[in-house]
Amino acid sequence: MRAARLIKMVLLLQSRPSMTAAELARELEVSERTITRDAQALSEAGVPVYADRGRAGGYRLIGGYRTRLTGLARSEAEALFLSGVPGALREMGLEDAASAARLKVSAALLPSLRDAPHTATQRFHLDAPAWFAEPKTPELLPAIAEAVWDDRRITARYRRQEADVKRELEPYGLVLKAGVWYVCARVPDPGSFRVYRIDRFTAVEADAERFARDEAFDLPGFWAERAVQFARSILRATVVVRLTETGARQLRHVVDPLSAREALAETGKPDDEGRVTITLPVESHDVAYTQLLALGPEVEVLEPPVLRERFAQAAARTAAYYARITDSP
């Protein structure tokens, strides 16, 4: 642990002109007294760490000293490519590897380029979760992430409806979608790829044996295909609606955007009132009621009759509420 901290301290000093004890303590998550002892240990080991006294003082390397400890380990190299998603790295337990990788890259840069990591992070930040959501990190995510990076087969238990199911899985990749973590895994028998929500796992045990990856597997392509399949698979019902121009424009914000776009593309010419009639795939009539209610007077449900009646009743209740407000003295 101390050896890794000393190396990190040298890399920090190599990437910056100087750092105060407080700055080093904050970066290395130790006390300033520990920084003083570490600097002395480095000096005794032949690393030219010099301490400037006074208010503007700090630690620096002298004599143009350059460490050769800048080679990236595999875990660091892999984590480096994910350094733009710090939240995801932290949740997967890869934050330390990414931090070490960034330090090694910074130490290898020319002095004129050493501010590049800072300027990049101040100009781009990825915030994956959706608005008004409180994503929770699944407890078993670090264990699954470790198995993914190490190509370890896992024995997993997960909730499926009311049952607790046990599966042998070969975890190929992780996907973070709108704050929800998924693992794309191959089931050895029958050898098919499937997607599992990690927050539904109740237990995970990694095998000592590694599995042989199918090098033809393309995680982004697989996820894109499955995402489309999933979106279409849950749209098991249809409704017929008449939309105003505003309703047609807002439809994609309340239902599946792809379904809305395809349904609108098949419409004919607007009627005399400028409204269009479409047949829209929906998850269920109950879900459609909740979604389309957001469009208010911009949508009229035509079919099925039972859903049209629900909207008529909702409109009548709403009109009655406003009528009472208008009639009150």
Short mmCIF file of C-alpha atoms in Angstrom, two decimals:
data_model
loop_
_atom_site.label_atom_id
_atom_site.label_comp_id
_atom_site.label_asym_id
_atom_site.label_seq_id
_atom_site.Cartn_x
_atom_site.Cartn_y
_atom_site.Cartn_z
CA MET A 1 0.00 0.00 0.00
CA ARG A 2 2.77 2.47 0.95
CA ALA A 3 4.85 1.61 -2.13
CA ALA A 4 1.87 2.39 -4.39
CA ARG A 5 1.33 5.68 -2.55
CA LEU A 6 5.00 6.67 -2.94
CA ILE A 7 4.89 5.96 -6.67
CA LYS A 8 1.71 8.00 -6.98
CA MET A 9 3.34 10.86 -5.07
CA VAL A 10 6.32 10.89 -7.46
CA LEU A 11 3.99 10.88 -10.48
CA LEU A 12 1.98 13.76 -9.03
CA LEU A 13 5.12 15.84 -8.48
CA GLN A 14 6.39 14.95 -11.95
CA SER A 15 3.18 16.18 -13.57
CA ARG A 16 3.13 19.56 -11.76
CA PRO A 17 5.73 22.21 -10.94
CA SER A 18 5.11 21.85 -7.18
CA MET A 19 2.44 20.82 -4.70
CA THR A 20 1.81 21.78 -1.10
CA ALA A 21 1.60 19.17 1.63
CA ALA A 22 -2.13 19.87 1.90
CA GLU A 23 -2.65 19.27 -1.83
CA LEU A 24 -0.69 16.02 -1.73
CA ALA A 25 -2.53 14.87 1.39
CA ARG A 26 -5.85 15.53 -0.33
CA GLU A 27 -4.85 13.68 -3.50
CA LEU A 28 -3.38 10.70 -1.62
CA GLU A 29 -6.03 10.67 1.11
CA VAL A 30 -3.55 10.74 3.98
CA SER A 31 -2.46 13.28 6.61
CA GLU A 32 0.10 16.03 6.00
CA ARG A 33 2.36 14.33 8.55
CA THR A 34 2.30 11.20 6.40
CA ILE A 35 3.26 13.31 3.38
CA THR A 36 6.28 14.63 5.29
CA ARG A 37 7.38 11.07 6.15
CA ASP A 38 6.81 9.88 2.57
CA ALA A 39 8.86 12.77 1.15
CA GLN A 40 11.71 11.87 3.50
CA ALA A 41 11.49 8.20 2.47
CA LEU A 42 11.66 9.16 -1.21
CA SER A 43 14.65 11.39 -0.59
CA GLU A 44 16.47 8.60 1.25
CA ALA A 45 15.73 6.30 -1.71
CA GLY A 46 17.44 8.70 -4.10
CA VAL A 47 14.40 10.52 -5.49
CA PRO A 48 15.27 14.26 -5.41
CA VAL A 49 12.21 15.59 -3.59
CA TYR A 50 12.83 19.13 -2.36
CA ALA A 51 10.71 20.97 0.18
CA ASP A 52 10.31 24.74 -0.18
CA ARG A 53 9.60 26.41 3.17
CA GLY A 54 7.25 29.28 3.81
CA ARG A 55 3.69 30.24 2.90
CA ALA A 56 4.23 29.69 -0.83
CA GLY A 57 6.29 26.56 -0.26
CA GLY A 58 5.64 23.02 -1.24
CA TYR A 59 7.24 19.88 -2.61
CA ARG A 60 8.87 19.58 -6.01
CA LEU A 61 11.30 17.40 -7.95
CA ILE A 62 14.64 18.97 -8.79
CA GLY A 63 17.28 18.41 -11.43
CA GLY A 64 14.79 17.50 -14.16
CA TYR A 65 14.13 14.17 -12.49
CA ARG A 66 11.92 11.84 -14.54
CA THR A 67 10.62 8.52 -13.26
CA ARG A 68 10.35 5.62 -15.67
CA LEU A 69 7.42 4.12 -13.78
CA THR A 70 4.96 5.33 -16.41
CA GLY A 71 4.09 2.05 -18.13
CA LEU A 72 0.38 1.26 -17.98
CA ALA A 73 -0.83 -2.01 -16.48
CA ARG A 74 -3.66 -3.72 -18.37
CA SER A 75 -6.27 -2.75 -15.78
CA GLU A 76 -5.07 0.86 -15.90
CA ALA A 77 -5.10 0.96 -19.70
CA GLU A 78 -8.64 -0.43 -19.80
CA ALA A 79 -9.86 1.98 -17.12
CA LEU A 80 -8.25 4.92 -18.92
CA PHE A 81 -10.68 4.54 -21.82
CA LEU A 82 -13.54 4.91 -19.34
CA SER A 83 -12.11 7.95 -17.58
CA GLY A 84 -14.84 10.17 -19.06
CA VAL A 85 -17.45 8.44 -16.92
CA PRO A 86 -16.12 8.86 -13.37
CA GLY A 87 -19.37 7.85 -11.71
CA ALA A 88 -19.46 4.53 -13.56
CA LEU A 89 -15.80 3.86 -12.74
CA ARG A 90 -16.45 4.49 -9.06
CA GLU A 91 -19.48 2.17 -9.02
CA MET A 92 -17.52 -0.62 -10.76
CA GLY A 93 -14.61 -0.28 -8.33
CA LEU A 94 -12.16 0.92 -11.00
CA GLU A 95 -11.56 4.46 -9.73
CA ASP A 96 -8.07 3.73 -8.36
CA ALA A 97 -6.90 2.09 -11.60
CA ALA A 98 -8.19 5.02 -13.65
CA SER A 99 -6.55 7.53 -11.33
CA ALA A 100 -3.20 5.75 -11.63
CA ALA A 101 -3.53 5.60 -15.41
CA ARG A 102 -4.29 9.32 -15.69
CA LEU A 103 -1.28 10.15 -13.52
CA LYS A 104 1.03 8.03 -15.68
CA VAL A 105 -0.25 9.63 -18.86
CA SER A 106 0.13 13.10 -17.35
CA ALA A 107 3.68 12.31 -16.25
CA ALA A 108 4.57 11.24 -19.78
CA LEU A 109 3.19 14.40 -21.41
CA LEU A 110 5.26 17.35 -22.43
CA PRO A 111 5.15 20.20 -19.89
CA SER A 112 3.13 22.32 -22.30
CA LEU A 113 0.41 19.65 -22.44
CA ARG A 114 0.10 18.75 -18.77
CA ASP A 115 -2.96 20.90 -18.28
CA ALA A 116 -4.85 18.92 -20.98
CA PRO A 117 -6.60 16.55 -18.52
CA HIS A 118 -7.85 19.50 -16.47
CA THR A 119 -9.04 21.53 -19.45
CA ALA A 120 -10.86 18.47 -20.87
CA THR A 121 -12.71 17.71 -17.63
CA GLN A 122 -13.75 21.35 -17.36
CA ARG A 123 -15.26 21.23 -20.85
CA PHE A 124 -17.07 17.88 -20.88
CA HIS A 125 -18.93 15.90 -18.23
CA LEU A 126 -21.22 12.90 -18.69
CA ASP A 127 -24.20 12.65 -16.35
CA ALA A 128 -25.86 9.35 -17.31
CA PRO A 129 -28.95 9.11 -15.06
CA ALA A 130 -32.21 10.69 -16.14
CA TRP A 131 -33.61 13.80 -14.47
CA PHE A 132 -35.70 13.38 -11.31
CA ALA A 133 -34.23 9.94 -10.68
CA GLU A 134 -32.21 8.69 -7.74
CA PRO A 135 -30.09 5.86 -9.16
CA LYS A 136 -28.72 3.37 -6.64
CA THR A 137 -25.55 1.41 -7.21
CA PRO A 138 -26.36 -2.33 -7.15
CA GLU A 139 -24.55 -3.98 -4.26
CA LEU A 140 -23.21 -6.79 -6.47
CA LEU A 141 -21.99 -4.53 -9.30
CA PRO A 142 -18.27 -4.51 -8.27
CA ALA A 143 -18.21 -8.33 -8.11
CA ILE A 144 -19.85 -8.65 -11.53
CA ALA A 145 -17.59 -5.94 -12.98
CA GLU A 146 -14.52 -7.81 -11.72
CA ALA A 147 -15.76 -10.98 -13.40
CA VAL A 148 -16.41 -9.08 -16.65
CA TRP A 149 -12.90 -7.59 -16.75
CA ASP A 150 -11.29 -10.92 -15.83
CA ASP A 151 -13.44 -13.17 -18.11
CA ARG A 152 -14.61 -15.25 -15.15
CA ARG A 153 -17.73 -17.40 -15.36
CA ILE A 154 -20.17 -16.64 -12.54
CA THR A 155 -22.87 -18.53 -10.73
CA ALA A 156 -25.66 -16.04 -10.15
CA ARG A 157 -29.06 -15.96 -8.50
CA TYR A 158 -31.57 -13.33 -9.55
CA ARG A 159 -35.21 -12.42 -9.12
CA ARG A 160 -37.55 -13.24 -12.00
CA GLN A 161 -41.08 -12.23 -11.13
CA GLU A 162 -41.81 -14.17 -7.92
CA ALA A 163 -39.10 -16.83 -8.39
CA ASP A 164 -35.41 -16.92 -7.46
CA VAL A 165 -33.51 -18.32 -10.46
CA LYS A 166 -29.99 -19.75 -10.55
CA ARG A 167 -27.86 -19.45 -13.70
CA GLU A 168 -24.33 -20.17 -14.88
CA LEU A 169 -23.32 -17.09 -16.88
CA GLU A 170 -20.37 -15.87 -18.90
CA PRO A 171 -20.48 -12.08 -18.36
CA TYR A 172 -19.30 -10.33 -21.53
CA GLY A 173 -20.02 -6.67 -20.87
CA LEU A 174 -21.70 -4.03 -18.73
CA VAL A 175 -24.14 -1.37 -19.92
CA LEU A 176 -25.28 1.69 -17.98
CA LYS A 177 -28.62 2.84 -19.39
CA ALA A 178 -30.36 5.89 -17.86
CA GLY A 179 -28.87 5.13 -14.44
CA VAL A 180 -29.65 1.39 -14.55
CA TRP A 181 -26.87 -1.22 -14.80
CA TYR A 182 -27.20 -4.28 -17.05
CA VAL A 183 -24.88 -7.20 -17.78
CA CYS A 184 -24.81 -8.82 -21.21
CA ALA A 185 -23.94 -12.47 -20.68
CA ARG A 186 -23.81 -15.74 -22.53
CA VAL A 187 -25.68 -18.70 -21.06
CA PRO A 188 -23.38 -21.69 -21.78
CA ASP A 189 -26.37 -23.98 -22.26
CA PRO A 190 -27.88 -23.26 -24.82
CA GLY A 191 -25.08 -20.80 -25.71
CA SER A 192 -27.26 -17.74 -26.27
CA PHE A 193 -26.64 -14.13 -25.20
CA ARG A 194 -29.06 -12.46 -22.81
CA VAL A 195 -29.40 -9.24 -20.83
CA TYR A 196 -29.92 -9.06 -17.07
CA ARG A 197 -30.63 -6.13 -14.75
CA ILE A 198 -27.92 -6.18 -12.10
CA ASP A 199 -30.16 -4.78 -9.36
CA ARG A 200 -32.19 -8.01 -9.59
CA PHE A 201 -29.20 -10.22 -8.73
CA THR A 202 -29.33 -11.60 -5.19
CA ALA A 203 -26.03 -13.53 -5.16
CA VAL A 204 -22.94 -13.82 -7.36
CA GLU A 205 -19.99 -16.19 -7.08
CA ALA A 206 -17.10 -16.04 -9.55
CA ASP A 207 -15.50 -19.29 -10.72
CA ALA A 208 -11.74 -19.78 -10.68
CA GLU A 209 -11.94 -20.82 -14.33
CA ARG A 210 -11.86 -18.26 -17.14
CA PHE A 211 -14.13 -18.63 -20.13
CA ALA A 212 -13.04 -18.21 -23.75
CA ARG A 213 -14.62 -15.06 -25.20
CA ASP A 214 -16.18 -15.05 -28.63
CA GLU A 215 -14.03 -12.38 -30.28
CA ALA A 216 -16.80 -11.70 -32.80
CA PHE A 217 -19.09 -10.43 -30.03
CA ASP A 218 -19.74 -6.69 -30.43
CA LEU A 219 -21.15 -5.18 -27.23
CA PRO A 220 -22.41 -1.84 -28.70
CA GLY A 221 -24.01 -3.61 -31.66
CA PHE A 222 -25.55 -6.31 -29.48
CA TRP A 223 -27.01 -3.75 -27.07
CA ALA A 224 -28.43 -1.58 -29.86
CA GLU A 225 -30.16 -4.59 -31.42
CA ARG A 226 -31.54 -5.86 -28.10
CA ALA A 227 -32.71 -2.39 -27.10
CA VAL A 228 -34.83 -2.15 -30.26
CA GLN A 229 -36.14 -5.68 -29.75
CA PHE A 230 -37.03 -4.94 -26.14
CA ALA A 231 -38.82 -1.70 -27.00
CA ARG A 232 -40.90 -3.50 -29.62
CA SER A 233 -41.55 -6.61 -27.49
CA ILE A 234 -43.35 -4.67 -24.75
CA LEU A 235 -45.66 -2.87 -27.21
CA ARG A 236 -48.39 -5.53 -27.19
CA ALA A 237 -51.49 -3.38 -27.71
CA THR A 238 -52.63 -0.61 -30.07
CA VAL A 239 -54.76 2.51 -29.79
CA VAL A 240 -56.23 4.75 -32.48
CA VAL A 241 -55.94 8.45 -31.71
CA ARG A 242 -56.57 11.76 -33.42
CA LEU A 243 -53.90 14.41 -32.83
CA THR A 244 -53.70 18.15 -33.31
CA GLU A 245 -50.54 19.55 -34.86
CA THR A 246 -49.22 20.29 -31.37
CA GLY A 247 -50.16 16.80 -30.17
CA ALA A 248 -48.33 15.20 -33.09
CA ARG A 249 -45.25 17.26 -32.30
CA GLN A 250 -45.32 16.35 -28.60
CA LEU A 251 -46.20 12.67 -29.01
CA ARG A 252 -42.60 11.44 -28.99
CA HIS A 253 -42.12 12.96 -25.54
CA VAL A 254 -44.83 10.83 -23.91
CA VAL A 255 -44.60 7.46 -25.72
CA ASP A 256 -41.81 5.38 -27.28
CA PRO A 257 -40.14 7.81 -29.75
CA LEU A 258 -39.52 5.17 -32.44
CA SER A 259 -43.14 3.98 -32.35
CA ALA A 260 -44.39 7.56 -32.47
CA ARG A 261 -42.18 8.38 -35.46
CA GLU A 262 -43.22 5.27 -37.40
CA ALA A 263 -46.93 5.78 -36.64
CA LEU A 264 -46.83 9.43 -37.73
CA ALA A 265 -44.95 8.49 -40.92
CA GLU A 266 -47.91 6.32 -41.99
CA THR A 267 -50.59 8.98 -41.53
CA GLY A 268 -52.57 10.47 -44.36
CA LYS A 269 -53.45 14.12 -44.88
CA PRO A 270 -54.78 16.14 -41.92
CA ASP A 271 -58.56 16.65 -41.68
CA ASP A 272 -60.31 20.02 -41.98
CA GLU A 273 -59.31 20.85 -38.40
CA GLY A 274 -55.66 20.04 -39.06
CA ARG A 275 -55.72 16.81 -37.06
CA VAL A 276 -54.23 13.45 -38.06
CA THR A 277 -55.41 9.97 -37.14
CA ILE A 278 -52.83 7.30 -36.30
CA THR A 279 -52.68 3.73 -34.99
CA LEU A 280 -50.14 3.70 -32.17
CA PRO A 281 -48.47 0.61 -30.60
CA VAL A 282 -48.49 0.82 -26.78
CA GLU A 283 -47.42 -1.34 -23.87
CA SER A 284 -50.99 -1.68 -22.57
CA HIS A 285 -54.17 0.35 -22.51
CA ASP A 286 -53.50 1.28 -18.87
CA VAL A 287 -50.03 2.57 -19.77
CA ALA A 288 -51.44 4.39 -22.81
CA TYR A 289 -53.99 6.11 -20.56
CA THR A 290 -51.24 7.44 -18.29
CA GLN A 291 -49.00 8.49 -21.19
CA LEU A 292 -51.57 10.12 -23.49
CA LEU A 293 -53.27 11.94 -20.63
CA ALA A 294 -50.22 14.21 -20.63
CA LEU A 295 -51.27 15.58 -24.04
CA GLY A 296 -54.56 16.89 -22.67
CA PRO A 297 -56.82 18.42 -25.36
CA GLU A 298 -54.19 17.80 -28.07
CA VAL A 299 -55.27 14.13 -28.37
CA GLU A 300 -58.60 12.37 -28.86
CA VAL A 301 -58.76 8.61 -28.29
CA LEU A 302 -60.95 6.86 -30.86
CA GLU A 303 -60.30 3.19 -30.12
CA PRO A 304 -60.66 1.01 -28.14
CA PRO A 305 -64.04 2.19 -26.85
CA VAL A 306 -63.22 1.38 -23.21
CA LEU A 307 -60.16 3.63 -23.31
CA ARG A 308 -62.11 6.39 -25.06
CA GLU A 309 -64.67 6.22 -22.23
CA ARG A 310 -61.90 6.57 -19.61
CA PHE A 311 -60.62 9.70 -21.34
CA ALA A 312 -64.16 11.10 -21.62
CA GLN A 313 -64.68 10.57 -17.90
CA ALA A 314 -61.34 12.15 -17.06
CA ALA A 315 -62.16 15.16 -19.25
CA ALA A 316 -65.58 15.51 -17.59
CA ARG A 317 -64.07 15.43 -14.10
CA THR A 318 -61.44 17.98 -15.08
CA ALA A 319 -64.09 20.28 -16.60
CA ALA A 320 -66.19 19.96 -13.43
CA TYR A 321 -63.26 20.97 -11.24
CA TYR A 322 -62.59 24.10 -13.27
CA ALA A 323 -66.31 24.90 -13.47
CA ARG A 324 -66.50 24.98 -9.65
CA ILE A 325 -63.53 27.33 -9.52
CA THR A 326 -65.08 29.61 -12.15
CA ASP A 327 -68.51 29.66 -10.39
CA SER A 328 -67.08 30.34 -6.93
CA PRO A 329 -67.46 33.97 -5.71
#
